[in-house]
Coordinates of C-alpha atoms and ligand atoms in Angstrom, one line a residue:
M1 CA 125.1 95.1 93.5
I2 CA 122.0 93.7 92.6
V3 CA 120.2 91.7 95.3
L4 CA 117.8 89.2 95.2
A5 CA 114.5 89.2 98.2
V6 CA 112.3 86.5 99.2
E7 CA 108.8 88.3 100.9
S8 CA 106.9 85.5 103.0
S9 CA 105.4 86.7 105.6
A10 CA 101.7 86.5 105.4
H11 CA 99.7 85.8 101.9
T12 CA 102.3 86.4 99.4
F13 CA 104.8 84.4 98.0
G14 CA 107.5 87.3 96.6
I15 CA 110.9 87.3 95.2
G16 CA 112.5 90.8 93.8
I17 CA 115.3 92.0 91.7
F18 CA 117.1 96.2 92.9
D19 CA 120.0 96.7 91.4
G20 CA 120.8 100.1 93.6
K21 CA 118.6 102.2 90.6
K22 CA 116.1 100.1 89.6
I23 CA 113.2 97.5 90.2
L24 CA 114.5 94.6 87.7
A25 CA 112.2 91.5 88.9
N26 CA 108.7 91.4 91.5
A27 CA 107.6 88.0 91.1
R28 CA 105.1 86.7 92.5
D29 CA 102.0 83.9 93.8
I30 CA 99.7 85.0 96.6
F31 CA 97.2 82.7 98.4
S32 CA 94.3 82.7 97.9
T33 CA 90.7 81.3 99.6
E34 CA 87.1 81.3 98.3
Q35 CA 85.9 81.0 101.3
G36 CA 87.6 81.1 104.9
G37 CA 90.3 83.1 105.5
M38 CA 93.6 83.3 105.7
I39 CA 95.1 79.4 107.4
P40 CA 98.8 80.0 108.9
N41 CA 99.5 76.8 107.5
E42 CA 98.2 76.6 104.8
V43 CA 99.6 79.6 103.4
A44 CA 102.9 78.1 104.1
K45 CA 102.2 74.9 102.4
H46 CA 101.5 77.2 99.2
H47 CA 104.7 79.0 99.9
M48 CA 106.5 75.7 99.5
A49 CA 104.5 74.9 96.5
V50 CA 105.7 77.6 94.4
K51 CA 108.8 79.2 95.6
E52 CA 110.9 77.4 93.3
K53 CA 108.3 79.2 90.0
V54 CA 108.2 82.2 92.3
L55 CA 112.2 82.5 91.8
V56 CA 112.8 81.2 87.9
E57 CA 109.9 84.5 87.0
A58 CA 111.7 86.2 88.7
L59 CA 115.1 85.4 87.6
K60 CA 113.7 85.7 84.4
E61 CA 112.0 88.9 84.4
A62 CA 115.6 90.6 85.5
K63 CA 117.4 88.4 83.0
L64 CA 120.0 87.5 85.6
T65 CA 121.3 84.2 86.8
M66 CA 121.3 83.5 90.6
K67 CA 126.0 83.8 90.1
D68 CA 124.6 87.6 88.9
I69 CA 123.2 88.1 92.6
D70 CA 125.6 89.9 95.6
L71 CA 123.2 89.6 98.2
I72 CA 120.7 87.7 99.4
S73 CA 117.9 89.7 101.9
Y74 CA 114.8 87.8 103.1
T75 CA 111.7 88.8 105.6
Q76 CA 112.3 88.4 108.8
G77 CA 109.7 89.4 110.6
P78 CA 106.6 91.1 111.4
G79 CA 104.4 87.8 109.8
L80 CA 102.8 84.8 110.1
A81 CA 106.1 82.4 112.1
P82 CA 105.1 79.3 109.6
A83 CA 105.5 81.8 106.8
L84 CA 108.0 83.2 107.7
L85 CA 110.2 80.0 107.6
V86 CA 109.5 78.5 104.1
G87 CA 110.6 82.3 102.9
R88 CA 113.8 81.7 105.8
D89 CA 114.6 78.5 105.0
F90 CA 114.5 79.3 101.0
A91 CA 116.2 82.3 101.0
L92 CA 118.8 80.5 103.7
A93 CA 119.5 77.9 100.9
L94 CA 120.2 80.1 98.4
A95 CA 122.6 81.8 100.1
K96 CA 124.4 78.6 101.6
E97 CA 124.1 77.2 97.7
Y98 CA 125.8 80.1 95.5
K99 CA 127.5 81.5 98.8
K100 CA 125.2 85.3 99.1
K101 CA 125.4 87.1 101.9
L102 CA 122.5 87.3 103.6
L103 CA 120.3 89.6 105.5
G104 CA 117.0 89.0 107.3
V105 CA 114.9 92.7 106.9
N106 CA 111.7 94.0 109.0
H107 CA 109.1 93.7 106.8
I108 CA 107.0 97.2 107.6
A109 CA 109.7 99.3 107.5
A110 CA 110.7 98.0 103.4
H111 CA 106.7 99.0 103.3
L112 CA 107.6 102.5 104.7
E113 CA 110.5 103.2 102.2
I114 CA 109.7 101.5 98.7
G115 CA 106.9 104.3 99.0
L116 CA 109.9 107.1 99.6
F117 CA 111.2 105.2 96.5
C118 CA 108.6 105.4 94.4
T119 CA 107.2 108.6 95.3
G120 CA 109.7 110.3 95.6
A121 CA 108.2 111.6 99.1
K122 CA 110.6 112.6 101.5
D123 CA 109.9 112.7 105.0
P124 CA 106.1 111.6 105.7
I125 CA 103.5 110.9 108.1
F126 CA 103.2 107.5 106.5
L127 CA 99.8 106.1 106.9
F128 CA 100.7 102.2 106.7
C129 CA 97.6 100.6 106.3
S130 CA 98.0 96.7 105.5
G131 CA 96.0 93.3 105.9
A132 CA 97.4 92.8 109.5
N133 CA 99.5 96.6 110.6
T134 CA 97.2 100.4 111.0
Q135 CA 99.5 102.6 112.1
V136 CA 100.6 106.0 111.8
I137 CA 104.6 106.6 111.6
V138 CA 106.5 109.1 111.4
H139 CA 110.4 109.3 111.1
E140 CA 112.7 111.1 114.1
D141 CA 115.8 109.4 114.8
K142 CA 113.9 106.0 114.4
Y143 CA 110.3 105.3 112.9
R144 CA 108.1 106.2 115.8
V145 CA 104.5 104.9 116.1
F146 CA 102.1 108.2 116.1
G147 CA 98.7 105.8 116.4
E148 CA 97.3 102.7 115.7
A149 CA 94.5 100.2 115.0
L150 CA 94.3 98.5 118.8
S151 CA 92.0 95.5 117.7
I152 CA 92.2 94.3 114.4
A153 CA 94.0 96.7 111.3
V154 CA 91.6 97.8 108.3
G155 CA 92.6 95.3 106.0
N156 CA 91.7 92.2 108.3
A157 CA 88.3 93.8 109.4
F158 CA 87.6 94.3 105.9
D159 CA 88.9 90.4 105.4
K160 CA 86.5 90.1 108.5
F161 CA 83.7 91.1 107.1
A162 CA 84.0 89.9 103.6
R163 CA 84.5 86.6 105.4
E164 CA 81.3 87.5 107.5
I165 CA 79.3 88.4 104.0
G166 CA 80.8 85.5 101.9
L167 CA 82.6 87.4 99.7
G168 CA 85.6 85.3 100.3
F169 CA 89.0 86.6 101.0
P170 CA 90.8 89.2 100.3
G171 CA 87.9 91.3 101.0
G172 CA 88.9 94.9 100.5
P173 CA 89.3 95.1 96.3
K174 CA 85.4 92.6 96.7
I175 CA 84.0 95.5 99.6
E176 CA 85.8 99.0 97.1
E177 CA 83.3 97.4 93.7
L178 CA 80.0 96.7 96.2
A179 CA 80.2 99.7 97.9
K180 CA 80.6 101.7 94.6
K181 CA 77.1 101.0 94.7
G182 CA 76.3 101.0 98.5
K183 CA 74.4 104.3 100.3
Y184 CA 75.6 105.4 103.6
V185 CA 73.9 103.8 107.3
A186 CA 75.6 104.8 110.5
L187 CA 78.1 102.3 112.2
P188 CA 79.9 102.9 115.6
Y189 CA 83.3 105.9 114.7
S190 CA 85.9 105.0 117.2
V191 CA 88.5 106.7 117.6
K192 CA 91.2 106.7 120.9
G193 CA 93.3 109.4 120.8
M194 CA 95.7 108.5 118.4
D195 CA 94.3 105.4 118.7
V196 CA 91.8 104.0 115.9
D197 CA 89.3 100.5 117.0
F198 CA 87.9 98.7 114.5
S199 CA 86.8 95.8 116.0
G200 CA 83.4 97.3 117.1
I201 CA 82.6 98.6 113.6
V202 CA 82.5 94.8 111.9
T203 CA 80.7 93.9 114.8
R204 CA 77.8 96.2 114.2
A205 CA 78.8 95.5 110.3
T206 CA 77.7 92.1 110.8
Q207 CA 74.6 92.2 112.9
L208 CA 73.5 94.5 110.1
Y209 CA 73.8 92.4 107.4
K210 CA 72.1 89.5 109.4
K211 CA 68.9 92.2 109.9
G212 CA 68.8 92.4 106.0
I213 CA 70.6 95.5 105.2
A214 CA 72.1 95.6 102.1
K215 CA 75.7 94.5 101.8
E216 CA 76.3 97.1 98.7
D217 CA 75.4 99.3 102.1
L218 CA 77.4 98.3 104.1
C219 CA 80.4 98.0 102.3
F220 CA 79.8 101.6 101.1
S221 CA 79.3 102.3 104.8
L222 CA 82.5 100.5 106.2
Q223 CA 85.0 102.2 103.6
E224 CA 83.7 105.6 104.8
T225 CA 84.1 105.5 108.6
C226 CA 87.1 103.1 109.2
F227 CA 88.7 105.7 106.2
A228 CA 87.5 108.9 108.1
M229 CA 88.8 108.2 111.7
L230 CA 92.1 106.8 109.8
I231 CA 92.3 110.3 108.3
E232 CA 90.9 112.1 111.4
V233 CA 94.3 111.0 113.0
T234 CA 96.4 112.1 110.6
E235 CA 95.6 114.6 109.7
R236 CA 96.5 115.0 113.9
A237 CA 99.6 114.1 113.5
L238 CA 100.2 116.5 110.3
A239 CA 100.0 119.2 112.9
H240 CA 102.0 117.5 115.3
C241 CA 104.8 117.2 113.7
E242 CA 104.8 119.6 111.1
K243 CA 105.1 117.8 108.6
K244 CA 103.9 118.8 104.7
E245 CA 103.7 115.1 103.3
V246 CA 101.5 112.5 103.2
L247 CA 102.3 108.6 102.3
L248 CA 99.5 105.9 102.6
I249 CA 100.6 102.4 101.7
G250 CA 100.5 98.4 102.8
G251 CA 98.0 96.5 100.3
V252 CA 94.7 99.0 101.5
A253 CA 96.2 101.6 99.8
A254 CA 94.9 100.4 96.5
N255 CA 91.5 101.6 97.7
K256 CA 90.5 104.4 95.0
R257 CA 87.6 106.7 97.6
F258 CA 90.6 105.6 100.5
S259 CA 93.1 108.1 98.5
E260 CA 90.5 110.4 97.2
M261 CA 89.9 111.4 101.3
L262 CA 93.7 111.7 102.0
E263 CA 93.5 114.7 98.7
V264 CA 91.0 116.1 100.1
M265 CA 92.0 116.7 103.8
C266 CA 96.3 117.0 103.1
K267 CA 94.4 120.0 100.1
Q268 CA 92.5 121.6 102.8
R269 CA 95.7 121.6 104.9
G270 CA 98.6 122.2 102.1
A271 CA 100.2 119.1 102.5
K272 CA 101.0 117.2 100.0
A273 CA 99.1 113.3 99.3
F274 CA 100.8 110.4 97.8
T275 CA 99.8 107.1 97.5
V276 CA 102.4 104.5 96.6
P277 CA 101.7 102.5 93.4
L278 CA 99.8 100.1 93.6
E279 CA 102.4 97.1 92.2
Y280 CA 104.3 97.9 95.4
A281 CA 100.8 99.1 97.6
G282 CA 100.5 95.3 99.1
D283 CA 102.9 92.8 99.7
Q284 CA 106.2 92.3 97.0
G285 CA 109.6 91.5 97.0
A286 CA 110.6 93.9 95.3
M287 CA 110.3 96.0 98.6
I288 CA 112.5 93.0 100.7
A289 CA 115.6 93.2 97.5
Y290 CA 115.3 97.3 98.3
Q291 CA 115.3 97.4 102.2
G292 CA 118.4 94.3 101.6
W293 CA 119.9 97.3 100.0
L294 CA 119.7 100.3 101.9
E295 CA 120.6 97.7 104.8
K296 CA 123.9 96.4 102.4
K297 CA 126.8 97.7 105.2
R298 CA 124.9 95.7 107.7
E299 CA 126.4 92.3 109.5
Q300 CA 124.2 89.0 109.9
K301 CA 125.1 85.9 112.4
E302 CA 121.7 84.8 113.1
F303 CA 119.5 84.3 110.7
D304 CA 116.1 83.9 113.0
I305 CA 112.6 84.5 112.4
N306 CA 110.9 88.0 114.2
P307 CA 107.3 87.4 114.0
K308 CA 106.0 89.8 116.4
W309 CA 109.2 92.4 115.3
R310 CA 107.7 96.0 115.4
V311 CA 109.0 98.8 113.5
D312 CA 109.7 101.3 116.3
E313 CA 112.2 98.4 117.6
V314 CA 114.3 98.5 113.9
E315 CA 117.4 100.7 114.0
T316 CA 117.2 103.3 110.9
F317 CA 121.2 103.2 110.4
W318 CA 120.5 103.6 106.7
K319 CA 118.3 106.9 106.9
Ligands
LIG401 P1 101.2 92.8 106.3 O1 101.6 93.8 105.3 O2 100.6 93.5 107.4 O3 101.8 91.6 106.5 P2 99.0 92.4 104.6 O4 100.7 91.5 103.7 O5 97.8 91.1 104.8 O6 99.6 92.4 106.0 P3 99.5 93.5 102.4 O7 99.7 92.9 101.6 O8 99.8 94.6 102.5 O9 98.7 92.7 103.8 O10 97.4 94.0 102.0 C1 96.5 92.9 101.9 C2 95.6 93.6 102.8 O11 94.9 94.6 101.7 C3 93.8 93.4 102.8 O12 93.3 92.7 104.1 C4 93.2 92.9 101.7 O13 91.3 93.2 102.2 C5 93.7 94.7 101.5 N1 93.3 95.2 100.6 C6 93.7 95.2 98.6 N2 92.6 95.9 98.2 C7 92.2 96.6 98.8 C8 91.2 97.8 98.3 N3 91.0 97.8 96.9 N4 90.2 98.5 99.3 C9 90.6 97.7 100.5 N5 91.2 97.1 101.1 C10 92.1 96.5 100.1

């Protein structure tokens, strides 16, 4: 069975194709700005403008036509409503035109499952760190969220700080680059039980920037502090659940320093650290296609969007 999928929940408009064994295409076009952040209507306009082009690229990459596709899946949520609507409408139109079955899937479940598919991890603690989400997750009878960011997610915290100091969007990669030349300055470390809170750190880092502390030092310290907080709660989840694997996923998993810190912690605990490969770390269509394939037996009649759909509400019948 060949699945074609549409991802549009945030900055990325992606089309992925999966044939049940391998990923045949993972085409995408990413919204970016030099200044400012992600304005939902601007992101939706971007997706409208690139959707046909990305579809053509994906089919070309897979050497297929729409006739070869058996199932279409799309990101039903969570995400930015205007952006989700563009993807849903596009998927619905394709399904109608080519008479294909359609399924809406959960974007976060897709991040987790593609992580398992790519790394071979079996039953890990998932450390999911993207732009909009930061969660420590484990699968029991459903996905269970063990801990999460109380205010803003780690990716958004990086993007926010980057915006404050004029680095543009997305901020994470630029912060990682500057951090290489930085040294440590103290920032608030905020772990509350199994949850983490990044808003105070961004406020403090911005204040210090305005007082003249070097960008490089603040980027380095922001990374060290945020990652240490996340590793602390992950370590506790590992101990509590008696798991032997941790899987780092989401766009922030692209950060080398983060995966390095995770590996050190796992080594000390006799656990194995996995990091999702870069191509599948951020948002992309391949993970939505893979998730559609996992759920291929499900029937769906209503094709809504669900901007606030949490991963712990997903029925994981395919597990
Ligand atoms: P979600 O998947 O929850 O909808 P999203 O679509 O914004 O959120 P992703 O595409 O998974 O998220 O990740 C994007 C985030 O990853 C951005 O916040 C970006 O700054 C961050 N990011 C990307 N590369 C790096 C890096 N090298 N270091 C740190 N953060 C990074």
